[in-house]
């Protein structure tokens, strides 16, 4: 069931509304359908939305792993949400970017781990998580251009332990990546892809962007602006109350206070110019590595509305 939000949820203890209640707030239009990543990295958004709501535009969260949300946005089953940054590059003519939101890091990201049985320079076979698109392309780009390694890749079919019995390494993301960091397997070496990227380029890495469908923007630019503002406000609320957010997250995840505190500190949720530059450099290198057919321009929601393209 989707979680629906609006300003009718006005108390600090507001909870998601049941779908049967949406008619009370939906006016003549359906709620805006917003993707939500089912990983700890999006907990600040969910926590902030549960504590505050100021928009009069109802919206509903539809959860999935990054690759699910990529497909949902392209297919039009959601209108706006976080997608793999590489998915924007592959579908940029259909989409417009938020300036306010991303999931990024400058250096360590903690939750994207290459877990290996041998040093990175000796890898020959790697099992890839099916949950991520950006991390897979980032890894292939790093290995091909930075380390000059041509590796055989396969998709994960079993547990990390099972995959490491047949492959030299396994790529894990999200909560599985964090578990690999804090509950490591014996006799393994871990590489944080955020660290590898920053050591190579000196730039931040953008793993997920927030994007809207251009056809939805044409029809409901005002509603989209309201929802984008609400989501950015929820993120800011949580970041300003980091300690209480960490205590809340401890009730839902197996990670301790120090792990959660560090994780929310290394993640960056804005999309300032330095992060835009990092994303464009990623696209350029992925294209050079043969993992991206072209380097897209970054098209932003506010620019497209301001130019009248959506009228």
PDB file of C-alpha atoms in Angstrom:
ATOM      1  CA  UNK A   1       0.000   0.000   0.000  1.00  0.00           C
ATOM      2  CA  UNK A   2       1.267   3.465  -0.869  1.00  0.00           C
ATOM      3  CA  UNK A   3       1.791   6.105   1.821  1.00  0.00           C
ATOM      4  CA  UNK A   4      -0.103   9.345   1.101  1.00  0.00           C
ATOM      5  CA  UNK A   5       0.883  12.745   2.532  1.00  0.00           C
ATOM      6  CA  UNK A   6      -0.664  16.219   2.621  1.00  0.00           C
ATOM      7  CA  UNK A   7      -1.019  19.197   4.957  1.00  0.00           C
ATOM      8  CA  UNK A   8      -4.026  17.484   6.557  1.00  0.00           C
ATOM      9  CA  UNK A   9      -1.395  15.465   8.427  1.00  0.00           C
ATOM     10  CA  UNK A  10      -0.573  18.472  10.565  1.00  0.00           C
ATOM     11  CA  UNK A  11       0.642  17.094  13.894  1.00  0.00           C
ATOM     12  CA  UNK A  12       4.236  16.232  14.661  1.00  0.00           C
ATOM     13  CA  UNK A  13       3.242  12.589  15.097  1.00  0.00           C
ATOM     14  CA  UNK A  14       1.558  12.387  11.710  1.00  0.00           C
ATOM     15  CA  UNK A  15       1.487   8.957  10.133  1.00  0.00           C
ATOM     16  CA  UNK A  16       1.011   7.942   6.494  1.00  0.00           C
ATOM     17  CA  UNK A  17      -2.616   8.048   5.385  1.00  0.00           C
ATOM     18  CA  UNK A  18      -4.372   4.961   4.171  1.00  0.00           C
ATOM     19  CA  UNK A  19      -5.221   5.036   0.465  1.00  0.00           C
ATOM     20  CA  UNK A  20      -8.935   4.999   1.279  1.00  0.00           C
ATOM     21  CA  UNK A  21      -8.533   8.488   2.755  1.00  0.00           C
ATOM     22  CA  UNK A  22      -7.070  10.083  -0.363  1.00  0.00           C
ATOM     23  CA  UNK A  23     -10.410  11.318  -1.679  1.00  0.00           C
ATOM     24  CA  UNK A  24     -10.579  13.774   1.216  1.00  0.00           C
ATOM     25  CA  UNK A  25      -7.494  15.613  -0.003  1.00  0.00           C
ATOM     26  CA  UNK A  26      -7.144  14.767  -3.673  1.00  0.00           C
ATOM     27  CA  UNK A  27      -9.469  17.494  -5.000  1.00  0.00           C
ATOM     28  CA  UNK A  28     -10.017  16.694  -8.683  1.00  0.00           C
ATOM     29  CA  UNK A  29      -6.525  15.308  -9.371  1.00  0.00           C
ATOM     30  CA  UNK A  30      -4.902  12.117  -8.210  1.00  0.00           C
ATOM     31  CA  UNK A  31      -1.976  12.395  -5.767  1.00  0.00           C
ATOM     32  CA  UNK A  32       1.464  12.899  -7.241  1.00  0.00           C
ATOM     33  CA  UNK A  33       3.167   9.491  -7.346  1.00  0.00           C
ATOM     34  CA  UNK A  34       6.627   9.759  -5.781  1.00  0.00           C
ATOM     35  CA  UNK A  35       9.243   7.008  -5.740  1.00  0.00           C
ATOM     36  CA  UNK A  36      10.910   6.058  -2.468  1.00  0.00           C
ATOM     37  CA  UNK A  37      14.087   3.958  -2.179  1.00  0.00           C
ATOM     38  CA  UNK A  38      13.715   1.061   0.240  1.00  0.00           C
ATOM     39  CA  UNK A  39      17.165   1.598   1.755  1.00  0.00           C
ATOM     40  CA  UNK A  40      18.480   3.314   4.856  1.00  0.00           C
ATOM     41  CA  UNK A  41      19.860   6.139   2.702  1.00  0.00           C
ATOM     42  CA  UNK A  42      16.303   7.468   2.234  1.00  0.00           C
ATOM     43  CA  UNK A  43      15.354   7.252   5.901  1.00  0.00           C
ATOM     44  CA  UNK A  44      15.897  11.023   6.409  1.00  0.00           C
ATOM     45  CA  UNK A  45      13.181  11.696   3.852  1.00  0.00           C
ATOM     46  CA  UNK A  46      10.691   9.286   5.364  1.00  0.00           C
ATOM     47  CA  UNK A  47      11.425  10.458   8.897  1.00  0.00           C
ATOM     48  CA  UNK A  48      11.008  14.117   7.972  1.00  0.00           C
ATOM     49  CA  UNK A  49       7.727  13.493   6.172  1.00  0.00           C
ATOM     50  CA  UNK A  50       6.361  11.703   9.210  1.00  0.00           C
ATOM     51  CA  UNK A  51       7.131  14.705  11.415  1.00  0.00           C
ATOM     52  CA  UNK A  52       6.073  17.621   9.218  1.00  0.00           C
ATOM     53  CA  UNK A  53       3.883  18.353   6.211  1.00  0.00           C
ATOM     54  CA  UNK A  54       3.030  21.738   4.753  1.00  0.00           C
ATOM     55  CA  UNK A  55       1.996  21.069   1.174  1.00  0.00           C
ATOM     56  CA  UNK A  56      -1.606  21.255   0.051  1.00  0.00           C
ATOM     57  CA  UNK A  57      -0.758  18.960  -2.857  1.00  0.00           C
ATOM     58  CA  UNK A  58      -1.289  15.328  -1.851  1.00  0.00           C
ATOM     59  CA  UNK A  59       1.352  12.834  -2.911  1.00  0.00           C
ATOM     60  CA  UNK A  60       1.946   9.152  -2.328  1.00  0.00           C
ATOM     61  CA  UNK A  61       5.197   7.269  -1.843  1.00  0.00           C
ATOM     62  CA  UNK A  62       5.736   4.128  -3.884  1.00  0.00           C
ATOM     63  CA  UNK A  63       8.681   2.091  -2.670  1.00  0.00           C
ATOM     64  CA  UNK A  64      11.234   0.004  -4.525  1.00  0.00           C
ATOM     65  CA  UNK A  65      14.942  -0.616  -4.959  1.00  0.00           C
ATOM     66  CA  UNK A  66      16.741   1.756  -7.358  1.00  0.00           C
ATOM     67  CA  UNK A  67      16.386  -0.448 -10.433  1.00  0.00           C
ATOM     68  CA  UNK A  68      12.647  -0.799  -9.741  1.00  0.00           C
ATOM     69  CA  UNK A  69      12.206   2.972  -9.527  1.00  0.00           C
ATOM     70  CA  UNK A  70      14.192   3.465 -12.736  1.00  0.00           C
ATOM     71  CA  UNK A  71      11.714   1.267 -14.596  1.00  0.00           C
ATOM     72  CA  UNK A  72       8.697   2.821 -12.871  1.00  0.00           C
ATOM     73  CA  UNK A  73       9.620   6.399 -13.803  1.00  0.00           C
ATOM     74  CA  UNK A  74      10.376   5.529 -17.420  1.00  0.00           C
ATOM     75  CA  UNK A  75       7.137   3.519 -17.654  1.00  0.00           C
ATOM     76  CA  UNK A  76       5.102   6.343 -16.097  1.00  0.00           C
ATOM     77  CA  UNK A  77       3.880   4.445 -13.033  1.00  0.00           C
ATOM     78  CA  UNK A  78       5.492   7.136 -10.872  1.00  0.00           C
ATOM     79  CA  UNK A  79       5.760  10.858 -11.662  1.00  0.00           C
ATOM     80  CA  UNK A  80       8.797  11.967  -9.655  1.00  0.00           C
ATOM     81  CA  UNK A  81      11.428  10.327  -7.534  1.00  0.00           C
ATOM     82  CA  UNK A  82      14.981   9.171  -6.932  1.00  0.00           C
ATOM     83  CA  UNK A  83      16.483   7.134  -9.756  1.00  0.00           C
ATOM     84  CA  UNK A  84      19.955   5.863 -10.507  1.00  0.00           C
ATOM     85  CA  UNK A  85      21.985   8.718 -11.948  1.00  0.00           C
ATOM     86  CA  UNK A  86      22.903   6.503 -14.900  1.00  0.00           C
ATOM     87  CA  UNK A  87      19.173   5.943 -15.563  1.00  0.00           C
ATOM     88  CA  UNK A  88      18.748   9.692 -16.062  1.00  0.00           C
ATOM     89  CA  UNK A  89      21.582   9.636 -18.609  1.00  0.00           C
ATOM     90  CA  UNK A  90      19.921   6.816 -20.541  1.00  0.00           C
ATOM     91  CA  UNK A  91      16.482   8.475 -20.532  1.00  0.00           C
ATOM     92  CA  UNK A  92      17.296  12.185 -20.297  1.00  0.00           C
ATOM     93  CA  UNK A  93      14.979  13.235 -23.125  1.00  0.00           C
ATOM     94  CA  UNK A  94      11.999  12.027 -21.076  1.00  0.00           C
ATOM     95  CA  UNK A  95      13.038  13.580 -17.771  1.00  0.00           C
ATOM     96  CA  UNK A  96      13.827  16.769 -15.861  1.00  0.00           C
ATOM     97  CA  UNK A  97      16.076  17.017 -12.804  1.00  0.00           C
ATOM     98  CA  UNK A  98      15.518  18.525  -9.383  1.00  0.00           C
ATOM     99  CA  UNK A  99      18.204  21.012  -8.317  1.00  0.00           C
ATOM    100  CA  UNK A 100      17.426  20.381  -4.673  1.00  0.00           C
ATOM    101  CA  UNK A 101      17.805  16.652  -4.199  1.00  0.00           C
ATOM    102  CA  UNK A 102      20.293  13.861  -4.848  1.00  0.00           C
ATOM    103  CA  UNK A 103      22.000  11.029  -3.016  1.00  0.00           C
ATOM    104  CA  UNK A 104      25.722  11.711  -3.198  1.00  0.00           C
ATOM    105  CA  UNK A 105      28.990  11.587  -1.299  1.00  0.00           C
ATOM    106  CA  UNK A 106      32.363  13.278  -1.389  1.00  0.00           C
ATOM    107  CA  UNK A 107      34.570  10.289  -0.683  1.00  0.00           C
ATOM    108  CA  UNK A 108      33.312   7.335   1.339  1.00  0.00           C
ATOM    109  CA  UNK A 109      29.682   6.358   0.840  1.00  0.00           C
ATOM    110  CA  UNK A 110      29.813   3.261   3.121  1.00  0.00           C
ATOM    111  CA  UNK A 111      26.886   1.476   1.451  1.00  0.00           C
ATOM    112  CA  UNK A 112      28.497   0.636  -1.912  1.00  0.00           C
ATOM    113  CA  UNK A 113      31.094  -2.026  -1.283  1.00  0.00           C
ATOM    114  CA  UNK A 114      33.111  -4.279  -3.554  1.00  0.00           C
ATOM    115  CA  UNK A 115      33.841  -7.325  -1.387  1.00  0.00           C
ATOM    116  CA  UNK A 116      36.788  -9.338  -2.714  1.00  0.00           C
ATOM    117  CA  UNK A 117      38.715 -12.535  -2.112  1.00  0.00           C
ATOM    118  CA  UNK A 118      41.802 -11.027  -3.770  1.00  0.00           C
ATOM    119  CA  UNK A 119      43.184  -7.516  -4.391  1.00  0.00           C
ATOM    120  CA  UNK A 120      41.315  -5.330  -6.848  1.00  0.00           C
ATOM    121  CA  UNK A 121      44.210  -5.370  -9.317  1.00  0.00           C
ATOM    122  CA  UNK A 122      43.920  -9.182  -9.585  1.00  0.00           C
ATOM    123  CA  UNK A 123      40.162  -9.551 -10.052  1.00  0.00           C
ATOM    124  CA  UNK A 124      38.887 -11.667 -12.931  1.00  0.00           C
ATOM    125  CA  UNK A 125      35.235 -12.408 -12.042  1.00  0.00           C
ATOM    126  CA  UNK A 126      32.680 -10.221 -10.234  1.00  0.00           C
ATOM    127  CA  UNK A 127      29.055 -10.881  -9.262  1.00  0.00           C
ATOM    128  CA  UNK A 128      26.917  -7.742  -9.541  1.00  0.00           C
ATOM    129  CA  UNK A 129      23.909  -6.785  -7.471  1.00  0.00           C
ATOM    130  CA  UNK A 130      20.702  -6.606  -9.536  1.00  0.00           C
ATOM    131  CA  UNK A 131      19.470  -3.705  -7.385  1.00  0.00           C
ATOM    132  CA  UNK A 132      21.742  -0.976  -8.736  1.00  0.00           C
ATOM    133  CA  UNK A 133      22.484   0.595 -12.102  1.00  0.00           C
ATOM    134  CA  UNK A 134      24.817   3.486 -11.217  1.00  0.00           C
ATOM    135  CA  UNK A 135      27.133   1.423  -9.019  1.00  0.00           C
ATOM    136  CA  UNK A 136      27.506  -1.228 -11.709  1.00  0.00           C
ATOM    137  CA  UNK A 137      28.511   1.344 -14.333  1.00  0.00           C
ATOM    138  CA  UNK A 138      30.784   3.123 -11.851  1.00  0.00           C
ATOM    139  CA  UNK A 139      32.580  -0.127 -11.053  1.00  0.00           C
ATOM    140  CA  UNK A 140      33.019  -1.080 -14.716  1.00  0.00           C
ATOM    141  CA  UNK A 141      34.293   2.409 -15.528  1.00  0.00           C
ATOM    142  CA  UNK A 142      36.779   2.381 -12.662  1.00  0.00           C
ATOM    143  CA  UNK A 143      38.119  -1.048 -13.551  1.00  0.00           C
ATOM    144  CA  UNK A 144      38.424  -0.373 -17.277  1.00  0.00           C
ATOM    145  CA  UNK A 145      39.890   3.138 -17.205  1.00  0.00           C
ATOM    146  CA  UNK A 146      41.559   3.471 -13.823  1.00  0.00           C
ATOM    147  CA  UNK A 147      42.827  -0.065 -13.215  1.00  0.00           C
ATOM    148  CA  UNK A 148      42.985  -1.327 -16.828  1.00  0.00           C
ATOM    149  CA  UNK A 149      41.179  -4.531 -15.865  1.00  0.00           C
ATOM    150  CA  UNK A 150      38.896  -6.492 -18.176  1.00  0.00           C
ATOM    151  CA  UNK A 151      36.685  -8.553 -15.898  1.00  0.00           C
ATOM    152  CA  UNK A 152      33.943 -11.133 -16.468  1.00  0.00           C
ATOM    153  CA  UNK A 153      30.693 -10.005 -14.829  1.00  0.00           C
ATOM    154  CA  UNK A 154      27.632 -11.986 -13.812  1.00  0.00           C
ATOM    155  CA  UNK A 155      24.480 -11.164 -11.858  1.00  0.00           C
ATOM    156  CA  UNK A 156      24.201 -12.272  -8.239  1.00  0.00           C
ATOM    157  CA  UNK A 157      22.060 -15.376  -7.849  1.00  0.00           C
ATOM    158  CA  UNK A 158      22.699 -16.257  -4.217  1.00  0.00           C
ATOM    159  CA  UNK A 159      24.058 -14.856  -0.975  1.00  0.00           C
ATOM    160  CA  UNK A 160      27.328 -12.956  -0.727  1.00  0.00           C
ATOM    161  CA  UNK A 161      29.044 -16.032   0.664  1.00  0.00           C
ATOM    162  CA  UNK A 162      27.745 -18.209  -2.160  1.00  0.00           C
ATOM    163  CA  UNK A 163      28.799 -15.712  -4.804  1.00  0.00           C
ATOM    164  CA  UNK A 164      32.292 -15.430  -3.347  1.00  0.00           C
ATOM    165  CA  UNK A 165      32.672 -19.187  -3.703  1.00  0.00           C
ATOM    166  CA  UNK A 166      32.322 -18.847  -7.481  1.00  0.00           C
ATOM    167  CA  UNK A 167      33.602 -15.290  -8.119  1.00  0.00           C
ATOM    168  CA  UNK A 168      36.562 -13.218  -7.011  1.00  0.00           C
ATOM    169  CA  UNK A 169      34.329 -10.390  -5.786  1.00  0.00           C
ATOM    170  CA  UNK A 170      30.751  -9.273  -5.275  1.00  0.00           C
ATOM    171  CA  UNK A 171      29.313  -5.749  -5.574  1.00  0.00           C
ATOM    172  CA  UNK A 172      26.840  -4.883  -2.813  1.00  0.00           C
ATOM    173  CA  UNK A 173      24.794  -1.713  -2.307  1.00  0.00           C
ATOM    174  CA  UNK A 174      22.346  -0.232   0.159  1.00  0.00           C
ATOM    175  CA  UNK A 175      21.770  -2.018   3.434  1.00  0.00           C
ATOM    176  CA  UNK A 176      23.677  -5.067   2.147  1.00  0.00           C
ATOM    177  CA  UNK A 177      26.651  -2.825   1.476  1.00  0.00           C
ATOM    178  CA  UNK A 178      26.518  -1.429   5.000  1.00  0.00           C
ATOM    179  CA  UNK A 179      26.287  -4.940   6.422  1.00  0.00           C
ATOM    180  CA  UNK A 180      29.402  -5.889   4.459  1.00  0.00           C
ATOM    181  CA  UNK A 181      31.191  -2.953   6.072  1.00  0.00           C
ATOM    182  CA  UNK A 182      30.068  -3.476   9.661  1.00  0.00           C
ATOM    183  CA  UNK A 183      29.663  -7.268   9.663  1.00  0.00           C
ATOM    184  CA  UNK A 184      32.474  -8.278   7.275  1.00  0.00           C
ATOM    185  CA  UNK A 185      32.995 -11.775   5.945  1.00  0.00           C
ATOM    186  CA  UNK A 186      36.223 -13.462   6.972  1.00  0.00           C
ATOM    187  CA  UNK A 187      39.213 -13.266   4.653  1.00  0.00           C
ATOM    188  CA  UNK A 188      37.779 -10.566   2.426  1.00  0.00           C
ATOM    189  CA  UNK A 189      38.993  -7.169   1.245  1.00  0.00           C
ATOM    190  CA  UNK A 190      36.505  -4.311   0.887  1.00  0.00           C
ATOM    191  CA  UNK A 191      36.650  -1.340  -1.453  1.00  0.00           C
ATOM    192  CA  UNK A 192      34.288   1.604  -1.040  1.00  0.00           C
ATOM    193  CA  UNK A 193      33.438   2.829  -4.546  1.00  0.00           C
ATOM    194  CA  UNK A 194      32.983   6.387  -3.293  1.00  0.00           C
ATOM    195  CA  UNK A 195      36.565   6.371  -2.020  1.00  0.00           C
ATOM    196  CA  UNK A 196      37.884   4.925  -5.298  1.00  0.00           C
ATOM    197  CA  UNK A 197      36.017   7.531  -7.362  1.00  0.00           C
ATOM    198  CA  UNK A 198      37.170  10.477  -5.258  1.00  0.00           C
ATOM    199  CA  UNK A 199      40.786   9.278  -5.221  1.00  0.00           C
ATOM    200  CA  UNK A 200      40.695   9.094  -9.027  1.00  0.00           C
ATOM    201  CA  UNK A 201      38.852  12.312  -9.891  1.00  0.00           C
ATOM    202  CA  UNK A 202      38.872  14.471  -6.762  1.00  0.00           C
ATOM    203  CA  UNK A 203      35.140  14.997  -7.314  1.00  0.00           C
ATOM    204  CA  UNK A 204      31.988  14.022  -5.444  1.00  0.00           C
ATOM    205  CA  UNK A 205      29.958  11.115  -6.795  1.00  0.00           C
ATOM    206  CA  UNK A 206      26.209  11.343  -7.426  1.00  0.00           C
ATOM    207  CA  UNK A 207      24.560   7.937  -7.111  1.00  0.00           C
ATOM    208  CA  UNK A 208      20.929   8.962  -7.445  1.00  0.00           C
ATOM    209  CA  UNK A 209      19.166  12.027  -8.806  1.00  0.00           C
ATOM    210  CA  UNK A 210      15.584  13.135  -8.333  1.00  0.00           C
ATOM    211  CA  UNK A 211      13.824  13.386 -11.654  1.00  0.00           C
ATOM    212  CA  UNK A 212      10.320  14.058 -12.959  1.00  0.00           C
ATOM    213  CA  UNK A 213       8.714  12.906 -16.150  1.00  0.00           C
ATOM    214  CA  UNK A 214       8.624  15.791 -18.625  1.00  0.00           C
ATOM    215  CA  UNK A 215       5.054  14.975 -19.645  1.00  0.00           C
ATOM    216  CA  UNK A 216       3.940  15.202 -16.002  1.00  0.00           C
ATOM    217  CA  UNK A 217       5.773  18.518 -15.676  1.00  0.00           C
ATOM    218  CA  UNK A 218       3.832  19.857 -18.648  1.00  0.00           C
ATOM    219  CA  UNK A 219       0.524  19.045 -17.014  1.00  0.00           C
ATOM    220  CA  UNK A 220       1.180  19.771 -13.346  1.00  0.00           C
ATOM    221  CA  UNK A 221       4.250  21.947 -12.888  1.00  0.00           C
ATOM    222  CA  UNK A 222       2.736  23.713  -9.871  1.00  0.00           C
ATOM    223  CA  UNK A 223       1.960  20.483  -8.055  1.00  0.00           C
ATOM    224  CA  UNK A 224       5.421  19.162  -8.827  1.00  0.00           C
ATOM    225  CA  UNK A 225       7.044  22.314  -7.432  1.00  0.00           C
ATOM    226  CA  UNK A 226       5.010  21.964  -4.219  1.00  0.00           C
ATOM    227  CA  UNK A 227       5.975  18.327  -3.761  1.00  0.00           C
ATOM    228  CA  UNK A 228       9.649  18.986  -4.522  1.00  0.00           C
ATOM    229  CA  UNK A 229       9.641  21.766  -1.918  1.00  0.00           C
ATOM    230  CA  UNK A 230       8.002  19.463   0.625  1.00  0.00           C
ATOM    231  CA  UNK A 231      10.545  16.691   0.091  1.00  0.00           C
ATOM    232  CA  UNK A 232      13.483  19.097   0.354  1.00  0.00           C
ATOM    233  CA  UNK A 233      11.942  20.480   3.545  1.00  0.00           C
ATOM    234  CA  UNK A 234      11.589  16.990   4.989  1.00  0.00           C
ATOM    235  CA  UNK A 235      15.250  16.292   4.272  1.00  0.00           C
ATOM    236  CA  UNK A 236      16.299  19.572   5.886  1.00  0.00           C
ATOM    237  CA  UNK A 237      14.123  18.832   8.936  1.00  0.00           C
ATOM    238  CA  UNK A 238      15.824  15.472   9.455  1.00  0.00           C
ATOM    239  CA  UNK A 239      19.321  16.810   8.881  1.00  0.00           C
ATOM    240  CA  UNK A 240      18.677  19.478  11.501  1.00  0.00           C
ATOM    241  CA  UNK A 241      17.615  16.818  14.008  1.00  0.00           C
ATOM    242  CA  UNK A 242      20.241  14.205  13.264  1.00  0.00           C
ATOM    243  CA  UNK A 243      20.469  12.754  16.765  1.00  0.00           C
ATOM    244  CA  UNK A 244      16.741  12.117  17.115  1.00  0.00           C
ATOM    245  CA  UNK A 245      16.592  10.728  13.574  1.00  0.00           C
ATOM    246  CA  UNK A 246      19.388   8.282  14.407  1.00  0.00           C
ATOM    247  CA  UNK A 247      17.537   7.122  17.513  1.00  0.00           C
ATOM    248  CA  UNK A 248      14.428   6.569  15.431  1.00  0.00           C
ATOM    249  CA  UNK A 249      16.369   4.616  12.787  1.00  0.00           C
ATOM    250  CA  UNK A 250      17.861   2.348  15.444  1.00  0.00           C
ATOM    251  CA  UNK A 251      14.392   0.949  16.006  1.00  0.00           C
ATOM    252  CA  UNK A 252      14.149  -0.174  12.391  1.00  0.00           C
ATOM    253  CA  UNK A 253      17.671  -1.293  11.450  1.00  0.00           C
ATOM    254  CA  UNK A 254      20.312  -3.570  12.939  1.00  0.00           C
ATOM    255  CA  UNK A 255      23.050  -0.940  12.823  1.00  0.00           C
ATOM    256  CA  UNK A 256      24.308   0.824  15.944  1.00  0.00           C
ATOM    257  CA  UNK A 257      24.278   4.517  16.794  1.00  0.00           C
ATOM    258  CA  UNK A 258      27.837   5.215  15.623  1.00  0.00           C
ATOM    259  CA  UNK A 259      27.244   3.498  12.276  1.00  0.00           C
ATOM    260  CA  UNK A 260      24.021   5.402  11.633  1.00  0.00           C
ATOM    261  CA  UNK A 261      25.501   8.730  12.722  1.00  0.00           C
ATOM    262  CA  UNK A 262      28.476   8.302  10.404  1.00  0.00           C
ATOM    263  CA  UNK A 263      26.324   7.128   7.504  1.00  0.00           C
ATOM    264  CA  UNK A 264      23.994  10.108   7.592  1.00  0.00           C
ATOM    265  CA  UNK A 265      27.032  12.393   7.858  1.00  0.00           C
ATOM    266  CA  UNK A 266      28.833  11.016   4.781  1.00  0.00           C
ATOM    267  CA  UNK A 267      25.720  11.133   2.601  1.00  0.00           C
ATOM    268  CA  UNK A 268      24.856  14.388   0.860  1.00  0.00           C
ATOM    269  CA  UNK A 269      21.301  15.102  -0.260  1.00  0.00           C
ATOM    270  CA  UNK A 270      21.699  18.409  -2.100  1.00  0.00           C
ATOM    271  CA  UNK A 271      22.650  18.885  -5.744  1.00  0.00           C
ATOM    272  CA  UNK A 272      24.853  21.964  -5.823  1.00  0.00           C
ATOM    273  CA  UNK A 273      27.169  22.921  -8.700  1.00  0.00           C
ATOM    274  CA  UNK A 274      30.103  20.867  -7.399  1.00  0.00           C
ATOM    275  CA  UNK A 275      27.920  17.769  -7.402  1.00  0.00           C
ATOM    276  CA  UNK A 276      26.575  18.574 -10.848  1.00  0.00           C
ATOM    277  CA  UNK A 277      30.182  18.779 -12.052  1.00  0.00           C
ATOM    278  CA  UNK A 278      30.922  15.417 -10.456  1.00  0.00           C
ATOM    279  CA  UNK A 279      27.927  13.875 -12.189  1.00  0.00           C
ATOM    280  CA  UNK A 280      28.917  15.234 -15.600  1.00  0.00           C
ATOM    281  CA  UNK A 281      32.446  13.885 -15.136  1.00  0.00           C
ATOM    282  CA  UNK A 282      30.983  10.476 -14.311  1.00  0.00           C
ATOM    283  CA  UNK A 283      28.945  10.588 -17.502  1.00  0.00           C
ATOM    284  CA  UNK A 284      32.004  11.569 -19.540  1.00  0.00           C
ATOM    285  CA  UNK A 285      34.115   8.741 -18.152  1.00  0.00           C
ATOM    286  CA  UNK A 286      31.297   6.184 -18.440  1.00  0.00           C
ATOM    287  CA  UNK A 287      30.934   7.200 -22.089  1.00  0.00           C
ATOM    288  CA  UNK A 288      34.687   6.855 -22.591  1.00  0.00           C
ATOM    289  CA  UNK A 289      34.522   3.381 -21.029  1.00  0.00           C
ATOM    290  CA  UNK A 290      31.767   2.345 -23.432  1.00  0.00           C
ATOM    291  CA  UNK A 291      29.100   2.160 -20.724  1.00  0.00           C
ATOM    292  CA  UNK A 292      27.044   5.147 -21.910  1.00  0.00           C
ATOM    293  CA  UNK A 293      26.086   5.928 -25.522  1.00  0.00           C
ATOM    294  CA  UNK A 294      26.232   9.718 -25.082  1.00  0.00           C
ATOM    295  CA  UNK A 295      26.923  12.380 -22.473  1.00  0.00           C
ATOM    296  CA  UNK A 296      23.603  14.048 -21.646  1.00  0.00           C
ATOM    297  CA  UNK A 297      22.967  17.645 -20.695  1.00  0.00           C
ATOM    298  CA  UNK A 298      21.520  18.252 -17.246  1.00  0.00           C
ATOM    299  CA  UNK A 299      17.980  19.572 -17.787  1.00  0.00           C
ATOM    300  CA  UNK A 300      16.406  21.048 -14.666  1.00  0.00           C
ATOM    301  CA  UNK A 301      12.753  21.386 -13.753  1.00  0.00           C
ATOM    302  CA  UNK A 302      12.934  25.115 -13.027  1.00  0.00           C
ATOM    303  CA  UNK A 303      14.754  25.910 -16.283  1.00  0.00           C
ATOM    304  CA  UNK A 304      12.264  23.995 -18.378  1.00  0.00           C
ATOM    305  CA  UNK A 305       9.312  25.733 -16.763  1.00  0.00           C
ATOM    306  CA  UNK A 306      11.027  29.124 -17.001  1.00  0.00           C
ATOM    307  CA  UNK A 307      11.744  28.710 -20.698  1.00  0.00           C
ATOM    308  CA  UNK A 308       8.106  27.927 -21.344  1.00  0.00           C
ATOM    309  CA  UNK A 309       8.911  24.499 -22.733  1.00  0.00           C
ATOM    310  CA  UNK A 310       6.217  22.933 -20.617  1.00  0.00           C
ATOM    311  CA  UNK A 311       3.364  25.215 -21.670  1.00  0.00           C
TER     312      UNK A 311
END
